[in-house]
Amino acid sequence: MRIRRRVGLVIAGFALVSASVTAHHSFAMFEMDKDVEYRGLVSEWKWQNPHVHFTIDISKGPGIDPKQIGRWDVEGGSINIMTRQGWTRASYKVGDPATVVGHPMKDGSKGISLFYAIRPDGTRLYHDIARPKDDVAK
Amino acid sequence: MKCRVIALVGLLLPLAAPQLLSAQAPSPSTARLEGDWVRIDPDGAGSFGGLGASIPPAQLLPGVSAAAGRGGGGRGGGRGGRGGPPVLESTGPNPEGVPYIVVAQPCAGGLGGRSNGALLVNPDSGGVHFVEHKDEVIFAGERGGVRHFYLDGRQHPTPWTPTPAGHSIAKYDGNILVVETVGFTAGAVPGGGVRTPETRLVERFEVAPDGKRLTITYTWDDPKVYQKPHVYRYYFDRSPMLDSAGTPVSYALEEWCDAGDPIEKQSIVPPKQIIK
């Protein structure tokens, strides 16, 4: 097991940044450092692997950004991961009002990478293990 | 005389055996590594990239660098997805109903820790599972990948063909499982580090006395790569037991990836717009 090499070399071809939390695929197409709130009605609910998806319809209304009006595809995580965060198959159903905070697509398409949903009582249902500092259990 | 010695040994052996075995025995049941664990974000990194960014930067020797390449993708990475070549960025938004394909080769390698090409070395948010035996600990990821930590006193084999898991030997230091691994395939390490087949990784798996929190301390050391050992920690909570028709269950080891499933490759599907 002593493979002798001169290491002063550039080790190429591997990721410089090793993301600590991955999912089934890359999320580079989302603005992961931008958190946007969306409020609408659930129009489709797919409790499925590899990632849960649901769509929300956002209509004109007071306080609604006109750019948000339309139908949005919200992508969550795997059933395992979301279940551990408190999600269930029955968390939402078609027609339910939903408030979600997520990361928008860079190209402006109507897609959202879910960060968390805000329940009617104000508590959050997180997609995954990532937490903002203001919501870390001490 | 011979019979007396045999009889004496026969009497003492059952008393001595537990003492002999204790040097390699798993930790007490209250703080066992055995079971399911899920990584947590104890410092509120707040994002997937933030967790990685919180790792102290590796101190590499002059002339050694982790050259940029995006194989493996993962959150915060490029669009290459898990293994396989990167998928070309589209030149514009996809039309309604046309999914964004984000994984070139889903399930490639079954790398349970994925993004850096090593196997379960840096677990992501998927569940992980430990099985503790007398002579080895098995470490498995719910999304694939198994590592074996040998406790039977064997040495690292020579020669060894590098693999994503390397070769691991282990021992207990009190309640802490200490695992030494060498023989990885070359690749990246969190915090801007790199590994070669000669790089040595020591992992210390320490379960809190209440059995609820696991801390893994990683120490990468290679005098040809690092100015000083590259050390960082990951934290895990025991996977919550969930009720399934009255039976407590854990969801670790229930997820899989089907490379033949086209849905595995895709992300957002721009919805058909009916609201104007």
XYZ file of C-alpha atoms in Angstrom:
414
model
C 0.000 0.000 0.000
C 2.922 2.278 -0.419
C 2.266 3.904 -3.692
C 5.029 6.395 -4.052
C 4.156 9.552 -5.816
C 5.581 12.949 -5.909
C 2.938 15.147 -4.456
C 3.579 18.731 -5.302
C 1.225 18.116 -8.046
C -2.114 19.475 -8.792
C -4.802 16.994 -8.023
C -7.251 17.674 -10.729
C -10.611 16.535 -11.751
C -12.329 16.580 -8.401
C -14.674 18.945 -6.744
C -13.042 21.872 -5.039
C -16.047 22.485 -2.933
C -17.387 19.368 -1.403
C -20.947 20.098 -0.563
C -21.722 18.710 2.816
C -25.322 18.120 2.186
C -26.319 16.641 -1.065
C -29.466 15.209 -2.418
C -30.199 13.204 -5.484
C -28.882 15.912 -7.696
C -27.235 19.259 -7.939
C -29.079 22.401 -6.897
C -26.857 24.792 -8.794
C -29.761 25.974 -10.893
C -31.354 27.545 -7.822
C -30.329 30.717 -6.051
C -29.545 28.852 -2.844
C -28.517 31.992 -0.974
C -31.823 33.718 -1.699
C -34.869 32.953 0.454
C -38.218 34.019 -0.978
C -41.663 33.582 0.566
C -44.518 32.351 -1.611
C -48.167 32.149 -0.598
C -50.686 30.236 -2.620
C -52.963 27.236 -2.851
C -51.718 23.695 -3.344
C -52.799 22.531 -6.788
C -50.870 19.248 -6.958
C -49.302 17.107 -4.251
C -46.731 14.405 -5.098
C -45.471 12.569 -2.030
C -42.849 10.571 -3.881
C -39.200 9.652 -4.199
C -36.625 10.644 -5.156
C -37.998 14.084 -4.268
C -41.357 15.291 -3.099
C -42.932 17.835 -5.418
C -45.996 19.976 -5.132
C -47.344 22.869 -7.076
C -48.843 26.028 -5.680
C -51.029 28.529 -7.466
C -50.422 32.153 -6.645
C -53.138 34.570 -7.685
C -53.425 38.323 -7.672
C -54.024 39.764 -4.259
C -52.905 42.306 -1.706
C -49.242 41.994 -0.927
C -48.617 39.536 -3.738
C -45.663 40.280 -5.974
C -47.045 40.336 -9.531
C -43.975 38.407 -10.654
C -45.077 35.517 -8.449
C -48.486 35.113 -10.023
C -48.795 31.723 -11.651
C -48.262 28.044 -10.905
C -44.988 27.029 -9.262
C -43.321 23.645 -8.926
C -41.893 23.247 -5.416
C -39.201 20.610 -4.997
C -38.508 19.092 -1.601
C -36.386 16.166 -0.532
C -36.825 12.434 -0.327
C -39.672 10.991 1.689
C -37.199 9.744 4.316
C -35.584 13.093 4.806
C -38.827 15.069 4.885
C -40.499 12.587 7.221
C -37.727 13.091 9.753
C -38.431 16.812 9.622
C -42.077 16.240 10.449
C -43.663 16.014 7.039
C -46.225 13.340 6.277
C -48.144 12.203 3.257
C -51.007 14.288 4.632
C -49.103 17.496 5.307
C -50.929 19.115 2.427
C -53.686 18.236 0.054
C -54.939 19.893 -3.076
C -56.728 23.112 -2.230
C -54.876 23.794 1.019
C -53.376 27.241 1.493
C -49.608 27.011 1.714
C -46.842 29.416 2.626
C -43.402 28.269 1.649
C -39.966 29.801 1.770
C -37.622 28.601 -0.898
C -34.868 29.325 -3.321
C -35.928 30.543 -6.778
C -34.534 29.346 -10.083
C -31.710 31.379 -11.542
C -33.287 31.461 -14.974
C -36.595 32.814 -13.701
C -38.593 29.665 -14.335
C -41.449 28.930 -11.976
C -39.577 26.441 -9.857
C -38.635 26.607 -6.179
C -36.231 24.570 -4.093
C -38.053 24.256 -0.786
C -36.345 25.567 2.345
C -39.325 25.358 4.709
C -43.077 25.687 4.894
C -44.779 27.885 7.450
C -47.724 26.230 9.124
C -50.804 28.177 10.215
C -49.507 28.272 13.790
C -46.290 29.891 12.589
C -44.062 26.866 13.094
C -41.821 25.703 10.304
C -41.586 22.418 8.490
C -38.109 22.155 7.086
C -37.267 20.341 3.923
C -33.983 19.055 5.277
C -31.440 19.440 8.053
C -30.303 22.951 7.139
C -31.460 25.588 9.628
C -31.151 29.341 9.861
C -29.398 30.526 13.000
C -32.640 31.829 14.478
C -34.122 28.370 14.540
C -31.404 26.181 15.993
C -32.359 24.299 19.133
C -30.061 25.339 21.952
C -1.424 -33.198 36.505
C -2.356 -32.535 32.897
C -6.031 -33.078 33.705
C -5.824 -30.623 36.601
C -4.414 -27.920 34.353
C -7.110 -28.499 31.766
C -9.770 -28.407 34.454
C -8.330 -25.188 35.884
C -8.272 -23.564 32.482
C -11.811 -24.734 31.934
C -12.890 -23.094 35.143
C -11.058 -19.828 34.600
C -11.741 -19.331 30.915
C -15.388 -18.325 31.303
C -14.294 -15.779 33.889
C -11.440 -14.426 31.804
C -13.155 -14.380 28.431
C -15.270 -11.295 29.067
C -12.148 -9.404 30.143
C -10.307 -10.490 27.019
C -13.181 -9.533 24.776
C -13.756 -6.175 26.422
C -10.777 -4.701 24.611
C -12.739 -4.948 21.354
C -16.290 -5.002 22.606
C -18.776 -2.367 21.541
C -19.568 0.360 24.001
C -22.289 -0.032 26.643
C -25.812 -0.251 25.344
C -26.720 3.195 26.679
C -24.321 4.855 24.292
C -24.107 2.361 21.465
C -23.198 3.453 18.002
C -25.520 0.785 16.680
C -28.609 2.155 14.993
C -29.752 4.932 12.691
C -28.396 8.469 12.665
C -29.142 11.673 10.796
C -26.773 14.564 10.345
C -27.819 17.872 11.882
C -27.026 21.557 11.481
C -26.252 22.494 15.103
C -24.770 25.885 14.307
C -27.499 27.120 12.013
C -25.409 27.212 8.867
C -28.772 27.829 7.266
C -28.093 26.420 3.863
C -26.674 23.387 2.233
C -23.604 25.229 1.090
C -23.301 26.850 4.489
C -22.705 23.542 6.202
C -19.735 22.931 3.974
C -18.498 26.488 4.345
C -18.367 26.108 8.141
C -15.569 23.555 7.874
C -12.137 25.015 8.672
C -10.035 25.395 5.528
C -7.394 22.758 4.971
C -3.786 23.917 5.189
C -2.202 22.458 2.082
C 1.470 22.373 1.285
C 2.696 24.797 -1.374
C 2.071 23.399 -4.814
C -0.762 21.164 -3.711
C -4.202 22.289 -4.649
C -7.609 20.861 -5.183
C -8.072 21.986 -8.735
C -11.561 22.916 -9.658
C -13.604 20.273 -11.307
C -17.186 19.614 -10.735
C -17.608 15.916 -10.984
C -20.045 14.669 -8.471
C -22.051 17.845 -8.142
C -24.276 17.762 -5.146
C -25.813 20.732 -3.444
C -23.582 23.696 -3.857
C -21.763 21.983 -6.661
C -22.275 22.066 -10.369
C -24.981 20.488 -12.321
C -23.217 17.189 -12.679
C -25.241 15.351 -10.119
C -24.038 12.213 -8.449
C -21.073 10.899 -10.360
C -20.940 10.910 -14.092
C -20.088 13.708 -16.434
C -21.564 17.146 -15.897
C -24.779 17.939 -17.680
C -24.539 20.947 -19.912
C -26.337 23.999 -18.681
C -29.364 24.812 -20.773
C -29.171 28.016 -22.721
C -32.542 29.245 -21.535
C -35.529 28.394 -19.397
C -37.210 25.103 -20.151
C -40.646 25.228 -21.761
C -43.669 24.268 -19.690
C -43.777 20.575 -18.927
C -40.158 19.955 -19.890
C -38.209 18.804 -16.818
C -34.803 20.080 -15.897
C -32.486 17.093 -16.134
C -29.902 17.430 -13.418
C -28.325 14.007 -13.074
C -26.401 12.478 -15.923
C -26.036 9.059 -14.353
C -28.265 8.595 -11.351
C -27.072 6.108 -8.768
C -23.559 6.067 -10.218
C -21.242 4.464 -7.747
C -23.765 4.232 -4.960
C -21.663 6.667 -3.002
C -23.529 7.084 0.220
C -21.553 10.166 1.133
C -21.363 11.204 -2.463
C -20.321 14.672 -3.359
C -16.587 14.176 -3.163
C -16.454 10.679 -4.571
C -15.634 8.974 -1.302
C -17.905 6.398 0.186
C -19.724 7.444 3.355
C -16.820 9.521 4.484
C -18.829 12.708 4.708
C -22.438 11.674 5.138
C -25.049 14.023 3.807
C -28.576 14.384 5.113
C -29.533 10.847 4.174
C -29.737 8.453 7.102
C -26.811 6.261 8.084
C -26.812 3.018 9.990
C -24.246 1.225 12.143
C -24.184 -2.440 13.056
C -21.663 -3.325 15.752
C -20.202 -6.793 15.796
C -17.398 -8.241 17.829
C -14.985 -8.250 14.913
C -16.267 -5.463 12.684
C -18.580 -2.484 12.517
C -20.680 -2.096 9.413
C -21.487 1.453 8.342
C -24.197 1.780 5.699
C -26.025 4.668 4.073
C -29.698 4.584 3.308
C -28.922 5.817 -0.186
C -26.270 3.231 -0.777
C -22.747 2.454 0.206
C -21.302 0.206 2.880
C -18.016 0.497 4.758
C -16.456 -2.181 6.932
C -14.430 -1.212 9.993
C -12.423 -4.284 10.973
C -11.868 -4.824 14.687
C -10.145 -8.192 14.428
C -6.601 -6.906 14.523
C -5.839 -7.225 10.853
C -3.503 -4.762 9.152
C -4.063 -2.783 5.973
C -3.379 -5.136 3.047
C -0.454 -4.717 0.718
C -0.831 -4.210 -2.157
C -4.156 -2.479 -2.195
C -6.100 -1.126 -5.150
C -7.564 2.253 -4.117
C -11.334 2.366 -3.719
C -13.886 5.036 -2.767
C -14.139 3.402 0.672
C -10.457 2.678 1.202
C -9.528 0.054 3.764
C -10.489 0.586 7.393
C -9.245 -0.926 10.632
C -10.671 0.088 13.956
C -10.509 -0.173 17.735
C -12.460 1.137 20.691
C -10.913 3.833 22.831
C -13.300 3.617 25.762
C -16.653 4.323 24.191
C -15.161 5.968 21.130
C -14.781 3.959 17.955
C -11.533 4.980 16.288
C -11.252 4.081 12.615
C -8.154 4.419 10.480
C -8.596 4.341 6.719
C -6.079 4.441 3.890
C -6.195 3.529 0.242
C -8.861 5.952 -0.972
C -9.170 6.863 -4.575
C -7.854 10.381 -5.079
C -10.330 13.183 -4.655
C -11.505 16.165 -2.691
C -12.062 16.537 1.024
C -14.425 19.023 2.699
C -12.796 22.304 3.597
C -10.714 22.429 0.435
C -8.643 19.384 1.291
C -7.521 16.626 -0.988
C -6.824 12.951 -0.561
C -4.571 10.540 -2.360
C -4.291 6.780 -1.920
C -1.586 7.470 0.669
C -3.631 9.915 2.726
C -4.591 8.607 6.142
C -7.999 9.352 7.613
C -8.773 8.807 11.275
C -12.424 9.023 12.265
C -13.514 9.085 15.898
C -17.146 8.115 16.394
C -18.256 9.355 19.802
C -21.748 8.857 21.162
C -22.932 11.189 23.920
C -23.660 9.548 27.284
C -27.398 9.903 26.724
C -27.031 7.994 23.455
C -28.755 10.684 21.408
C -25.912 12.601 19.777
C -23.064 11.309 17.644
C -19.974 13.359 16.875
C -17.605 12.245 14.149
C -14.201 13.881 14.230
C -12.336 13.610 10.942
C -8.566 13.954 10.808
C -6.937 13.809 7.387
C -3.183 13.524 7.474
C -0.648 13.240 4.704
C 2.800 14.826 5.001
C 2.922 15.168 1.229
C -0.343 17.102 1.115
C -1.074 18.893 4.399
C 0.924 21.400 6.421
C -0.886 20.062 9.439
C -3.662 17.508 9.910
C -6.999 18.696 8.571
C -9.591 18.304 11.337
C -13.319 18.958 11.373
C -16.472 17.487 12.899
C -19.905 16.393 11.825
C -22.823 15.995 14.208
C -25.714 13.568 14.119
C -28.857 12.840 16.074
C -30.394 9.443 16.441
C -32.982 8.992 13.758
C -36.406 9.509 15.282
C -38.543 6.445 15.620
C -41.776 6.924 13.753
C -45.083 5.234 14.175
C -46.107 2.865 11.416
C -49.449 1.254 12.135
C -48.600 1.096 15.813
C -45.064 -0.132 15.299
C -42.064 2.098 15.907
C -39.900 2.151 12.825
C -36.915 4.010 11.485
C -36.616 4.946 7.876
C -32.887 4.354 7.466
C -31.947 1.846 4.791
C -35.249 2.098 2.982
C -34.315 4.431 0.188
C -32.758 3.419 -3.061
C -31.927 4.843 -6.426
C -33.165 3.282 -9.625
C -30.959 4.342 -12.502
C -33.597 3.140 -14.950
C -36.164 5.560 -13.587
C -36.192 8.755 -15.648
C -37.668 10.684 -12.733
C -34.427 10.116 -10.819
C -32.675 12.405 -13.259
C -34.971 15.338 -13.102
C -35.724 18.301 -10.920
C -38.185 21.109 -11.561
C -40.848 20.632 -14.201
C -42.076 24.091 -15.192
C -45.852 23.864 -14.698
C -48.328 24.697 -17.386
C -49.508 28.224 -16.642
C -53.228 28.642 -16.342
C -53.148 31.647 -14.048
C -52.545 34.882 -15.852
